[in-house]
Amino acid sequence: LSAKSLDCDWPRLLRGLAPSWVAPLAIHRTYMGCFSDDSRERTLKGAVFYDLRKMTVSHCQEACAERAYAYAGLEYGAECYCGNRLPSTACKPEECNSECRGEKGSMCGGVNRLSVYRVEELRRNVIYRGCFRAPENLTDTFPASLIQPNLTVEMCSEFCSKKEFPLAVIRGVECYCGYPTRHFTLHEGAEGPRCLQRHDGSGAGAAAASTHCLVYQTPVQDTRCTDRKFLTTKSKVFVALSSFPGAGNTWARHLIEHATGYYTGSYYFDGTLYNKGFKGEKDHWRSRRTICVKTHESGKTDIEMFDSAILLIRNPYKSLMAEFNRKYAGHLGYATDRNWKSKEWPDFVNSYASWWASHVLDWLKYGKRLLVIHYEDLKQSLIPTLKEMVAFLNMTVTEDRLLCVENNRDGNFKRSGTKQKGFEPFTPEMKDLINSYILTVDEALRKRNFTGLPREYVPR
Ligand SMILES: *[C@@H]1O[C@H](CO)[C@@H](O)[C@H](O)[C@H]1NC(C)=O
Ligand SMILES: *[C@@H]1O[C@H](CO)[C@@H](O)[C@H](O)[C@H]1NC(C)=O
Ligand SMILES: *[C@@H]1O[C@H](CO)[C@@H](O)[C@H](O)[C@H]1NC(C)=O
Ligand SMILES: *[C@@H]1O[C@H](CO)[C@@H](O)[C@H](O)[C@H]1NC(C)=O
């Protein structure tokens, strides 16, 4: 809940929503049988998850139920598909014979065979997105609607979830379902008395404030931008997605893949990323079947193998901390106090800070055609920055697809839990060292006629 939505009277809304907010996930699960799948025209068309090592039946059921799907289907022992229609072709039970990768003795489908469960989440969570000016013609903007006296948030959210829409929009007693689109971007939150519709569950006082509406995020994923494939013809131009470790390379790949619909590759192989859906991770990095290839390498030969590159740069203070966290706790965790206080941290800063600088300097020197992207810009103005990257890759993408990417901006791999607020691991000596590198890189960028580093971290 942002400060902007304060005027929408969210404490009241929160109270109204409290039951569904706090209830733990409870799921009814019913085995429906073994069904045939078609790998080209998927039978269950919703969200998809892979886990080559740890897939279990309940993991898949929960993943689908959380997103409000009615069916969860497992295949090949490691794949999980969600959807709302029961597959039509039933098979012999024994054809579902792939053992789940994460659970000995239980079956997770088979080759082109789905073990299907009906799942039903008893209480689902709804997230308040804010109060927004209603579009001119709501029937035109939203594909589904429900008008009901005494409408509640739960009713509307449930209705929209069933219809597989990520947004539930309420205006008075009207409930609309849809997506963020060009006509309803969710970019400018509104405030003021018009937002004070009350949806406290009693249905009383759903005052018609016809110019504004309240928007909720249902558990359904926005799937308009989640389909991805490999390039069907080999790319003529070999593009790197180059960054220093800890600079948001994985996040940029997530955004590029969802925006363009094509997988990205990698110079390395990381099974965790593959399991998170980065299927290009397993492709040979020179296959040219991916739209760009992640690399942290620097040095003339490595750079000259690429025809062009997106050079992603992040504040070195943040990059160093992120990379140190990754080294000690993986993609999603945090290093411990003991790690930060050990001798490894100063050693790490000493070697990595100079690498942060030489990485950019080398790409500026040997890179053939460069697009410089600052992580901070991507964070602050996602759509315009993403548009630049997409244009650099010579792709065309609709505005609605970009809005879908924005709706899914975090993916499944954001570090969560206790953020290290106000934590200062850098000594004055470390700062002097890092600041000198920042100034060097800033100057080198300007010499090549690129905009310099974001002012927020260039020392004055
Ligand atoms: C809204 O759009 C629908 C479908 O195009 C149309 O039938 C209806 O008359 C429009 N309503 C208004 C108030 O313009
Ligand atoms: C709607 O709410 C009013 C007042 O609380 C109540 O009298 C009425 O019966 C309710 N109508 C429906 C259809 O639930
Ligand atoms: C995009 O098109 C331009 C102009 O034709 C070309 O120079 C560039 O190499 C192309 N880039 C990619 C990634 O295809
Ligand atoms: C940068 O721009 C200036 C002025 O437009 C030009 O003279 C110079 O050659 C450019 N330098 C590079 C490295 O492109």
Short mmCIF file of C-alpha atoms and ligand atoms in Angstrom, two decimals:
data_model
loop_
_atom_site.label_atom_id
_atom_site.label_comp_id
_atom_site.label_asym_id
_atom_site.label_seq_id
_atom_site.Cartn_x
_atom_site.Cartn_y
_atom_site.Cartn_z
CA LEU A 1 0.00 0.00 0.00
CA SER A 2 1.59 3.23 -1.09
CA ALA A 3 1.24 6.55 0.67
CA LYS A 4 -0.75 7.68 -2.34
CA SER A 5 -3.60 5.39 -1.51
CA LEU A 6 -3.96 6.79 2.00
CA ASP A 7 -6.90 8.86 0.94
CA CYS A 8 -8.63 5.79 -0.27
CA ASP A 9 -9.22 5.02 3.35
CA TRP A 10 -7.22 1.87 3.38
CA PRO A 11 -7.37 1.16 7.10
CA ARG A 12 -11.08 0.68 6.60
CA LEU A 13 -10.49 -1.40 3.52
CA LEU A 14 -7.92 -3.44 5.36
CA ARG A 15 -10.33 -4.16 8.15
CA GLY A 16 -12.86 -5.28 5.58
CA LEU A 17 -10.32 -7.57 4.03
CA ALA A 18 -8.70 -8.88 7.16
CA PRO A 19 -10.21 -12.39 7.10
CA SER A 20 -8.76 -13.26 3.72
CA TRP A 21 -5.54 -11.41 4.41
CA VAL A 22 -4.42 -13.39 7.39
CA ALA A 23 -5.92 -16.81 6.81
CA PRO A 24 -3.33 -19.47 6.01
CA LEU A 25 -3.59 -21.27 2.72
CA ALA A 26 -6.03 -24.15 2.94
CA ILE A 27 -6.60 -26.26 -0.12
CA HIS A 28 -9.09 -28.94 -1.07
CA ARG A 29 -7.32 -31.44 -3.34
CA THR A 30 -9.03 -34.12 -5.44
CA TYR A 31 -7.27 -36.48 -7.84
CA MET A 32 -9.04 -36.41 -11.21
CA GLY A 33 -6.92 -38.97 -13.08
CA CYS A 34 -4.27 -39.37 -15.74
CA PHE A 35 -4.84 -37.30 -18.89
CA SER A 36 -3.18 -36.85 -22.25
CA ASP A 37 -1.28 -33.62 -22.88
CA ASP A 38 -0.23 -32.15 -26.18
CA SER A 39 3.14 -30.45 -25.95
CA ARG A 40 2.28 -28.03 -28.78
CA GLU A 41 -1.16 -26.99 -27.69
CA ARG A 42 -0.95 -27.22 -23.92
CA THR A 43 -4.00 -28.69 -22.26
CA LEU A 44 -3.66 -26.66 -19.08
CA LYS A 45 -2.93 -23.18 -20.33
CA GLY A 46 -2.27 -21.14 -17.21
CA ALA A 47 0.89 -20.69 -15.16
CA VAL A 48 3.79 -23.13 -15.59
CA PHE A 49 6.51 -24.19 -13.14
CA TYR A 50 9.48 -26.50 -13.43
CA ASP A 51 11.57 -28.03 -10.74
CA LEU A 52 14.01 -30.66 -11.90
CA ARG A 53 15.04 -31.63 -8.42
CA LYS A 54 12.26 -30.93 -6.02
CA MET A 55 8.87 -31.17 -7.74
CA THR A 56 6.19 -32.70 -5.55
CA VAL A 57 2.44 -33.08 -5.98
CA SER A 58 1.64 -30.67 -3.17
CA HIS A 59 4.15 -28.11 -4.41
CA CYS A 60 2.29 -28.00 -7.73
CA GLN A 61 -1.16 -28.01 -6.11
CA GLU A 62 -0.20 -25.08 -3.92
CA ALA A 63 1.36 -23.14 -6.77
CA CYS A 64 -1.82 -23.47 -8.83
CA ALA A 65 -4.24 -22.91 -5.95
CA GLU A 66 -2.37 -19.80 -4.85
CA ARG A 67 -2.97 -18.34 -8.28
CA ALA A 68 -6.62 -19.31 -8.13
CA TYR A 69 -6.56 -22.01 -10.79
CA ALA A 70 -9.00 -24.91 -10.53
CA TYR A 71 -6.66 -27.64 -11.80
CA ALA A 72 -3.04 -28.58 -11.19
CA GLY A 73 -1.38 -31.02 -13.61
CA LEU A 74 2.03 -32.67 -13.24
CA GLU A 75 4.09 -34.04 -16.12
CA TYR A 76 7.52 -35.69 -16.69
CA GLY A 77 8.10 -35.84 -12.94
CA ALA A 78 9.21 -32.22 -12.89
CA GLU A 79 6.69 -29.95 -14.60
CA CYS A 80 3.61 -28.31 -13.19
CA TYR A 81 0.79 -26.77 -15.25
CA CYS A 82 -2.21 -24.85 -13.99
CA GLY A 83 -5.52 -24.27 -15.70
CA ASN A 84 -9.25 -23.98 -15.34
CA ARG A 85 -10.51 -26.64 -17.72
CA LEU A 86 -10.16 -30.35 -17.11
CA PRO A 87 -8.17 -31.93 -19.99
CA SER A 88 -10.52 -33.85 -22.29
CA THR A 89 -8.63 -37.06 -23.04
CA ALA A 90 -8.35 -39.48 -20.13
CA CYS A 91 -5.67 -42.20 -20.22
CA LYS A 92 -4.96 -45.42 -18.38
CA PRO A 93 -3.85 -44.71 -14.81
CA GLU A 94 -0.58 -46.62 -15.32
CA GLU A 95 0.50 -44.21 -18.08
CA CYS A 96 1.18 -41.62 -15.41
CA ASN A 97 4.35 -43.33 -14.30
CA SER A 98 7.01 -40.65 -13.80
CA GLU A 99 8.13 -40.48 -10.21
CA CYS A 100 8.12 -36.95 -8.81
CA ARG A 101 11.67 -35.60 -8.70
CA GLY A 102 11.19 -34.39 -5.18
CA GLU A 103 9.10 -37.21 -3.71
CA LYS A 104 9.95 -40.90 -3.94
CA GLY A 105 7.00 -43.20 -4.60
CA SER A 106 4.53 -40.57 -5.79
CA MET A 107 3.70 -40.03 -9.43
CA CYS A 108 3.97 -36.74 -11.31
CA GLY A 109 2.47 -37.59 -14.69
CA GLY A 110 4.45 -39.18 -17.49
CA VAL A 111 5.59 -38.54 -21.05
CA ASN A 112 2.84 -36.32 -22.48
CA ARG A 113 0.69 -37.48 -19.58
CA LEU A 114 -0.68 -35.24 -16.86
CA SER A 115 -1.61 -36.31 -13.34
CA VAL A 116 -4.44 -33.88 -12.72
CA TYR A 117 -5.80 -32.63 -9.42
CA ARG A 118 -8.69 -30.37 -8.73
CA VAL A 119 -7.55 -27.73 -6.29
CA GLU A 120 -9.57 -25.17 -4.46
CA GLU A 121 -8.15 -22.59 -2.20
CA LEU A 122 -10.52 -21.89 0.64
CA ARG A 123 -9.35 -18.38 1.39
CA ARG A 124 -7.44 -16.40 -1.07
CA ASN A 125 -5.57 -13.19 -0.69
CA VAL A 126 -6.40 -10.01 -2.50
CA ILE A 127 -4.01 -7.11 -2.77
CA TYR A 128 -5.24 -3.54 -2.91
CA ARG A 129 -3.56 -1.70 -5.79
CA GLY A 130 -5.15 1.68 -5.29
CA CYS A 131 -7.80 4.11 -6.35
CA PHE A 132 -7.79 5.20 -9.99
CA ARG A 133 -9.79 7.37 -12.32
CA ALA A 134 -12.23 5.09 -14.09
CA PRO A 135 -11.87 4.77 -17.85
CA GLU A 136 -14.54 6.46 -19.98
CA ASN A 137 -16.27 3.29 -20.96
CA LEU A 138 -15.79 0.48 -18.49
CA THR A 139 -17.65 -2.12 -20.55
CA ASP A 140 -15.28 -1.39 -23.39
CA THR A 141 -12.15 -1.51 -21.25
CA PHE A 142 -12.85 -4.64 -19.23
CA PRO A 143 -13.76 -7.98 -20.75
CA ALA A 144 -15.94 -9.21 -17.87
CA SER A 145 -18.31 -7.62 -15.40
CA LEU A 146 -20.76 -8.37 -12.64
CA ILE A 147 -23.31 -6.03 -11.14
CA GLN A 148 -24.67 -6.99 -7.79
CA PRO A 149 -26.28 -5.18 -4.89
CA ASN A 150 -24.14 -5.53 -1.76
CA LEU A 151 -21.07 -6.30 -3.80
CA THR A 152 -18.02 -7.13 -1.68
CA VAL A 153 -14.34 -7.17 -2.55
CA GLU A 154 -14.29 -10.93 -2.01
CA MET A 155 -17.17 -11.48 -4.39
CA CYS A 156 -15.57 -9.38 -7.09
CA SER A 157 -12.14 -10.89 -6.62
CA GLU A 158 -13.53 -14.40 -6.69
CA PHE A 159 -15.56 -13.67 -9.80
CA CYS A 160 -12.50 -12.24 -11.61
CA SER A 161 -10.20 -15.05 -10.42
CA LYS A 162 -12.58 -17.64 -11.81
CA LYS A 163 -12.46 -15.86 -15.13
CA GLU A 164 -8.63 -15.80 -14.94
CA PHE A 165 -8.11 -12.07 -14.74
CA PRO A 166 -5.39 -10.47 -12.60
CA LEU A 167 -7.38 -7.32 -11.78
CA ALA A 168 -10.68 -6.90 -9.97
CA VAL A 169 -12.03 -3.37 -10.35
CA ILE A 170 -14.88 -2.01 -8.26
CA ARG A 171 -17.04 1.00 -8.91
CA GLY A 172 -20.02 1.21 -6.62
CA VAL A 173 -21.93 -2.03 -7.04
CA GLU A 174 -20.18 -2.84 -10.29
CA CYS A 175 -17.34 -5.31 -10.53
CA TYR A 176 -15.09 -5.43 -13.60
CA CYS A 177 -12.27 -7.81 -14.48
CA GLY A 178 -9.31 -7.26 -16.73
CA TYR A 179 -5.71 -6.28 -17.19
CA PRO A 180 -3.76 -3.05 -17.03
CA THR A 181 -3.90 -1.68 -20.58
CA ARG A 182 -3.17 1.50 -22.52
CA HIS A 183 -6.58 2.77 -21.43
CA PHE A 184 -6.07 1.80 -17.83
CA THR A 185 -2.36 1.85 -17.03
CA LEU A 186 -2.47 2.08 -13.20
CA HIS A 187 0.27 4.68 -13.48
CA GLU A 188 -1.50 7.56 -11.82
CA GLY A 189 -3.12 6.78 -8.54
CA ALA A 190 -5.86 9.15 -7.47
CA GLU A 191 -6.78 10.43 -4.07
CA GLY A 192 -9.48 12.42 -2.41
CA PRO A 193 -13.06 11.94 -1.33
CA ARG A 194 -14.04 10.22 -4.55
CA CYS A 195 -11.96 7.27 -3.46
CA LEU A 196 -13.88 6.78 -0.26
CA GLN A 197 -16.06 3.98 -1.44
CA ARG A 198 -16.62 1.56 1.35
CA HIS A 199 -16.20 -2.08 0.82
CA ASP A 200 -16.24 -3.37 4.32
CA GLY A 201 -18.05 -6.55 3.49
CA SER A 202 -21.42 -5.40 4.79
CA GLY A 203 -22.23 -3.86 1.47
CA ALA A 204 -23.66 -0.81 3.14
CA GLY A 205 -22.75 2.50 1.63
CA ALA A 206 -21.21 1.36 -1.61
CA ALA A 207 -21.64 4.95 -2.66
CA ALA A 208 -21.47 5.35 -6.36
CA ALA A 209 -18.43 7.50 -7.02
CA SER A 210 -18.77 7.06 -10.70
CA THR A 211 -15.55 8.78 -11.72
CA HIS A 212 -13.24 6.56 -9.70
CA CYS A 213 -12.74 2.91 -8.99
CA LEU A 214 -10.85 0.72 -6.58
CA VAL A 215 -8.44 -1.80 -8.01
CA TYR A 216 -7.44 -5.12 -6.48
CA GLN A 217 -4.91 -7.66 -7.66
CA THR A 218 -6.36 -11.16 -7.75
CA PRO A 219 -4.06 -14.16 -7.26
CA VAL A 220 -4.24 -14.83 -11.01
CA GLN A 221 -1.01 -14.21 -12.88
CA ASP A 222 -1.05 -11.84 -15.85
CA THR A 223 -0.22 -14.34 -18.59
CA ARG A 224 -0.29 -11.97 -21.55
CA CYS A 225 3.51 -11.81 -21.49
CA THR A 226 4.58 -15.12 -19.98
CA ASP A 227 4.80 -17.21 -23.15
CA ARG A 228 8.40 -17.48 -24.35
CA LYS A 229 10.17 -19.44 -27.04
CA PHE A 230 13.51 -19.82 -28.76
CA LEU A 231 14.25 -17.85 -31.91
CA THR A 232 13.15 -19.90 -34.91
CA THR A 233 15.97 -18.66 -37.13
CA LYS A 234 19.46 -18.13 -35.76
CA SER A 235 20.14 -14.52 -34.86
CA LYS A 236 22.46 -12.72 -37.24
CA VAL A 237 23.57 -10.29 -34.60
CA PHE A 238 25.10 -11.86 -31.50
CA VAL A 239 24.11 -9.71 -28.52
CA ALA A 240 25.54 -9.82 -25.00
CA LEU A 241 23.70 -8.81 -21.86
CA SER A 242 26.79 -7.79 -20.02
CA SER A 243 27.01 -6.76 -16.41
CA PHE A 244 29.11 -7.06 -13.34
CA PRO A 245 27.75 -9.73 -10.96
CA GLY A 246 25.07 -8.38 -8.63
CA ALA A 247 23.95 -5.71 -11.09
CA GLY A 248 20.49 -7.12 -11.76
CA ASN A 249 21.35 -9.27 -14.79
CA THR A 250 18.76 -11.92 -13.88
CA TRP A 251 16.10 -9.28 -13.39
CA ALA A 252 16.95 -7.70 -16.76
CA ARG A 253 16.69 -11.13 -18.39
CA HIS A 254 13.28 -11.65 -16.81
CA LEU A 255 12.12 -8.30 -18.19
CA ILE A 256 13.61 -8.84 -21.66
CA GLU A 257 12.14 -12.35 -21.93
CA HIS A 258 8.68 -11.24 -20.88
CA ALA A 259 8.76 -8.17 -23.11
CA THR A 260 10.04 -9.85 -26.27
CA GLY A 261 8.67 -13.36 -25.77
CA TYR A 262 12.11 -14.91 -26.43
CA TYR A 263 14.46 -16.74 -24.11
CA THR A 264 17.79 -15.26 -23.14
CA GLY A 265 20.94 -17.36 -22.95
CA SER A 266 23.89 -17.44 -20.63
CA TYR A 267 27.63 -17.89 -20.83
CA TYR A 268 27.26 -19.92 -17.62
CA PHE A 269 24.87 -22.58 -16.43
CA ASP A 270 22.82 -22.06 -13.32
CA GLY A 271 20.33 -24.82 -12.50
CA THR A 272 18.40 -22.60 -10.09
CA LEU A 273 17.70 -20.15 -12.89
CA TYR A 274 16.70 -22.94 -15.26
CA ASN A 275 14.23 -24.17 -12.68
CA LYS A 276 12.81 -20.66 -12.44
CA GLY A 277 11.87 -20.80 -16.10
CA PHE A 278 14.98 -19.41 -17.81
CA LYS A 279 15.02 -22.23 -20.33
CA GLY A 280 17.79 -20.63 -22.38
CA GLU A 281 20.09 -21.37 -19.47
CA LYS A 282 20.61 -24.90 -20.80
CA ASP A 283 21.16 -23.88 -24.40
CA HIS A 284 24.72 -23.62 -25.63
CA TRP A 285 25.60 -19.96 -25.26
CA ARG A 286 26.61 -19.70 -28.91
CA SER A 287 23.47 -21.42 -30.22
CA ARG A 288 22.09 -18.05 -31.38
CA ARG A 289 18.63 -19.30 -30.50
CA THR A 290 18.33 -16.74 -27.71
CA ILE A 291 17.75 -13.02 -27.96
CA CYS A 292 20.80 -12.06 -25.91
CA VAL A 293 23.36 -13.82 -23.76
CA LYS A 294 24.22 -13.06 -20.16
CA THR A 295 27.89 -12.59 -19.44
CA HIS A 296 29.98 -11.14 -16.63
CA GLU A 297 33.20 -11.55 -18.58
CA SER A 298 35.48 -8.72 -19.51
CA GLY A 299 38.68 -8.75 -21.49
CA LYS A 300 39.22 -8.23 -25.17
CA THR A 301 38.63 -11.74 -26.56
CA ASP A 302 35.47 -12.38 -24.57
CA ILE A 303 34.02 -9.04 -25.59
CA GLU A 304 34.93 -9.25 -29.25
CA MET A 305 32.97 -12.47 -29.65
CA PHE A 306 29.80 -10.38 -29.52
CA ASP A 307 28.51 -8.09 -32.27
CA SER A 308 26.76 -5.83 -29.82
CA ALA A 309 25.88 -5.57 -26.17
CA ILE A 310 23.50 -4.20 -23.62
CA LEU A 311 25.84 -3.02 -20.89
CA LEU A 312 23.99 -3.00 -17.59
CA ILE A 313 25.60 -0.91 -14.87
CA ARG A 314 24.60 -0.65 -11.22
CA ASN A 315 25.83 1.37 -8.29
CA PRO A 316 28.94 -0.58 -7.16
CA TYR A 317 28.01 -0.29 -3.47
CA LYS A 318 24.76 -2.10 -4.20
CA SER A 319 26.36 -4.55 -6.66
CA LEU A 320 29.02 -5.56 -4.20
CA MET A 321 26.51 -6.18 -1.44
CA ALA A 322 24.19 -8.11 -3.76
CA GLU A 323 27.02 -10.28 -5.04
CA PHE A 324 28.30 -10.91 -1.51
CA ASN A 325 24.78 -11.97 -0.50
CA ARG A 326 24.55 -14.25 -3.51
CA LYS A 327 27.92 -15.85 -2.78
CA TYR A 328 26.92 -16.72 0.78
CA ALA A 329 23.17 -17.21 0.56
CA GLY A 330 22.19 -17.82 -3.06
CA HIS A 331 19.93 -15.80 -5.33
CA LEU A 332 17.28 -15.14 -2.71
CA GLY A 333 18.99 -15.01 0.67
CA TYR A 334 21.14 -12.70 2.73
CA ALA A 335 24.70 -13.21 4.01
CA THR A 336 24.90 -13.49 7.79
CA ASP A 337 26.40 -11.04 10.26
CA ARG A 338 29.34 -13.36 10.64
CA ASN A 339 30.02 -13.25 6.88
CA TRP A 340 30.05 -9.44 6.87
CA LYS A 341 32.36 -9.28 9.87
CA SER A 342 34.78 -11.88 8.54
CA LYS A 343 37.99 -11.13 6.70
CA GLU A 344 36.35 -12.26 3.49
CA TRP A 345 34.35 -9.05 3.14
CA PRO A 346 37.33 -6.61 2.92
CA ASP A 347 39.13 -9.05 0.62
CA PHE A 348 36.04 -9.28 -1.50
CA VAL A 349 35.68 -5.48 -1.73
CA ASN A 350 39.31 -5.07 -2.68
CA SER A 351 39.20 -7.42 -5.61
CA TYR A 352 35.62 -6.85 -6.77
CA ALA A 353 35.66 -3.04 -6.71
CA SER A 354 38.42 -2.88 -9.29
CA TRP A 355 36.70 -5.55 -11.32
CA TRP A 356 33.47 -3.47 -11.27
CA ALA A 357 35.38 -0.62 -12.92
CA SER A 358 37.45 -2.67 -15.36
CA HIS A 359 34.33 -4.49 -16.49
CA VAL A 360 32.74 -1.26 -17.75
CA LEU A 361 36.01 0.16 -19.06
CA ASP A 362 36.75 -2.99 -21.07
CA TRP A 363 33.31 -3.11 -22.65
CA LEU A 364 33.54 0.57 -23.54
CA LYS A 365 36.92 -0.08 -25.14
CA TYR A 366 36.28 -3.32 -27.05
CA GLY A 367 32.49 -3.50 -27.38
CA LYS A 368 31.33 -2.93 -30.96
CA ARG A 369 27.82 -1.57 -30.56
CA LEU A 370 26.65 -0.71 -27.08
CA LEU A 371 23.49 0.25 -25.30
CA VAL A 372 24.30 1.45 -21.80
CA ILE A 373 21.50 0.80 -19.30
CA HIS A 374 21.62 1.89 -15.69
CA TYR A 375 19.95 -0.46 -13.26
CA GLU A 376 18.66 2.55 -11.34
CA ASP A 377 16.85 3.88 -14.44
CA LEU A 378 15.32 0.48 -15.08
CA LYS A 379 14.07 0.44 -11.52
CA GLN A 380 12.71 3.97 -11.61
CA SER A 381 11.18 4.12 -15.06
CA LEU A 382 10.71 0.57 -16.10
CA ILE A 383 8.68 0.93 -19.26
CA PRO A 384 10.71 3.64 -21.03
CA THR A 385 14.00 1.92 -20.20
CA LEU A 386 12.70 -1.46 -21.27
CA LYS A 387 11.50 0.12 -24.51
CA GLU A 388 15.07 1.23 -25.24
CA MET A 389 16.36 -2.28 -24.76
CA VAL A 390 13.63 -3.81 -26.91
CA ALA A 391 14.33 -1.28 -29.68
CA PHE A 392 18.06 -2.02 -29.47
CA LEU A 393 17.20 -5.69 -30.02
CA ASN A 394 15.16 -4.61 -33.07
CA MET A 395 11.95 -6.03 -31.66
CA THR A 396 8.51 -4.48 -31.66
CA VAL A 397 6.36 -4.91 -28.61
CA THR A 398 2.86 -3.67 -27.86
CA GLU A 399 2.18 -1.21 -25.08
CA ASP A 400 -0.12 -3.75 -23.43
CA ARG A 401 2.60 -6.37 -23.34
CA LEU A 402 4.90 -3.87 -21.60
CA LEU A 403 2.16 -3.16 -19.08
CA CYS A 404 1.95 -6.87 -18.44
CA VAL A 405 5.71 -6.99 -17.85
CA GLU A 406 5.30 -4.15 -15.41
CA ASN A 407 2.52 -6.07 -13.68
CA ASN A 408 4.93 -9.05 -13.34
CA ARG A 409 7.98 -6.91 -12.74
CA ASP A 410 9.45 -8.84 -9.85
CA GLY A 411 9.11 -12.40 -11.08
CA ASN A 412 9.77 -15.10 -8.52
CA PHE A 413 13.27 -14.20 -7.53
CA LYS A 414 13.28 -11.11 -5.42
CA ARG A 415 15.25 -11.31 -2.20
CA SER A 416 12.73 -11.22 0.61
CA GLY A 417 12.72 -11.29 4.36
CA THR A 418 14.63 -8.89 6.53
CA LYS A 419 16.15 -6.15 4.44
CA GLN A 420 19.41 -4.82 5.74
CA LYS A 421 18.16 -1.34 6.47
CA GLY A 422 20.68 1.23 7.65
CA PHE A 423 23.36 -1.44 7.56
CA GLU A 424 26.76 0.01 6.61
CA PRO A 425 29.41 -2.57 5.76
CA PHE A 426 31.77 -0.12 4.00
CA THR A 427 34.72 1.41 5.89
CA PRO A 428 36.01 4.91 4.95
CA GLU A 429 38.97 3.29 3.15
CA MET A 430 36.64 1.10 1.14
CA LYS A 431 34.56 4.16 0.25
CA ASP A 432 37.60 6.09 -0.96
CA LEU A 433 38.55 3.20 -3.17
CA ILE A 434 35.06 2.68 -4.60
CA ASN A 435 34.47 6.40 -5.13
CA SER A 436 37.64 6.71 -7.16
CA TYR A 437 36.43 3.91 -9.42
CA ILE A 438 33.03 5.56 -9.79
CA LEU A 439 34.66 8.77 -10.99
CA THR A 440 36.84 6.89 -13.47
CA VAL A 441 33.87 5.03 -14.95
CA ASP A 442 31.74 8.18 -15.09
CA GLU A 443 34.45 9.96 -17.03
CA ALA A 444 34.96 7.04 -19.42
CA LEU A 445 31.25 6.92 -20.22
CA ARG A 446 31.17 10.62 -21.03
CA LYS A 447 34.25 10.32 -23.23
CA ARG A 448 32.33 7.77 -25.29
CA ASN A 449 29.40 10.21 -25.51
CA PHE A 450 27.17 8.18 -23.20
CA THR A 451 25.32 9.84 -20.36
CA GLY A 452 27.37 9.51 -17.20
CA LEU A 453 26.48 7.47 -14.16
CA PRO A 454 23.29 8.39 -12.28
CA ARG A 455 24.05 11.48 -10.18
CA GLU A 456 22.65 9.81 -7.08
CA TYR A 457 25.78 7.77 -6.58
CA VAL A 458 28.52 9.81 -8.19
CA PRO A 459 30.55 11.41 -5.36
CA ARG A 460 30.75 15.20 -5.51
C1 LIG B 1 -19.44 1.38 -24.20
O1 LIG B 1 -18.95 0.45 -25.16
C2 LIG B 1 -19.91 -0.54 -25.52
C3 LIG B 1 -19.20 -1.54 -26.44
O2 LIG B 1 -18.43 -0.91 -27.41
C4 LIG B 1 -21.11 0.12 -26.15
O3 LIG B 1 -22.07 -0.84 -26.52
C5 LIG B 1 -21.72 1.11 -25.18
O4 LIG B 1 -22.77 1.83 -25.77
C6 LIG B 1 -20.65 2.11 -24.67
N1 LIG B 1 -21.22 2.88 -23.59
C7 LIG B 1 -21.07 4.21 -23.50
C8 LIG B 1 -21.69 4.85 -22.31
O5 LIG B 1 -20.44 4.86 -24.33
C1 LIG B 2 -28.06 -5.78 1.15
O1 LIG B 2 -27.81 -5.09 2.36
C2 LIG B 2 -28.97 -4.53 2.97
C3 LIG B 2 -28.54 -3.69 4.16
O2 LIG B 2 -27.50 -4.30 4.87
C4 LIG B 2 -29.92 -5.67 3.36
O3 LIG B 2 -31.08 -5.13 3.97
C5 LIG B 2 -30.26 -6.45 2.11
O4 LIG B 2 -31.05 -7.57 2.44
C6 LIG B 2 -29.01 -6.93 1.37
N1 LIG B 2 -29.39 -7.50 0.09
C7 LIG B 2 -28.85 -8.63 -0.37
C8 LIG B 2 -29.33 -9.04 -1.74
O5 LIG B 2 -28.04 -9.31 0.24
C1 LIG B 3 19.26 -3.78 -35.47
O1 LIG B 3 19.20 -3.08 -36.70
C2 LIG B 3 20.32 -2.22 -36.94
C3 LIG B 3 20.05 -1.43 -38.22
O2 LIG B 3 19.67 -2.29 -39.25
C4 LIG B 3 21.59 -3.05 -37.02
O3 LIG B 3 22.71 -2.22 -37.19
C5 LIG B 3 21.73 -3.82 -35.70
O4 LIG B 3 22.87 -4.65 -35.73
C6 LIG B 3 20.51 -4.65 -35.41
N1 LIG B 3 20.61 -5.22 -34.08
C7 LIG B 3 20.16 -6.43 -33.76
C8 LIG B 3 20.33 -6.87 -32.36
O5 LIG B 3 19.62 -7.15 -34.56
C1 LIG B 4 31.34 12.62 -29.22
O1 LIG B 4 30.62 13.73 -29.73
C2 LIG B 4 31.46 14.78 -30.18
C3 LIG B 4 30.57 15.98 -30.51
O2 LIG B 4 29.35 15.59 -31.09
C4 LIG B 4 32.29 14.30 -31.37
O3 LIG B 4 33.13 15.31 -31.83
C5 LIG B 4 33.13 13.10 -30.91
O4 LIG B 4 33.86 12.55 -32.01
C6 LIG B 4 32.25 12.02 -30.30
N1 LIG B 4 33.10 10.99 -29.71
C7 LIG B 4 32.89 9.68 -29.84
C8 LIG B 4 33.86 8.79 -29.16
O5 LIG B 4 31.98 9.23 -30.50
#
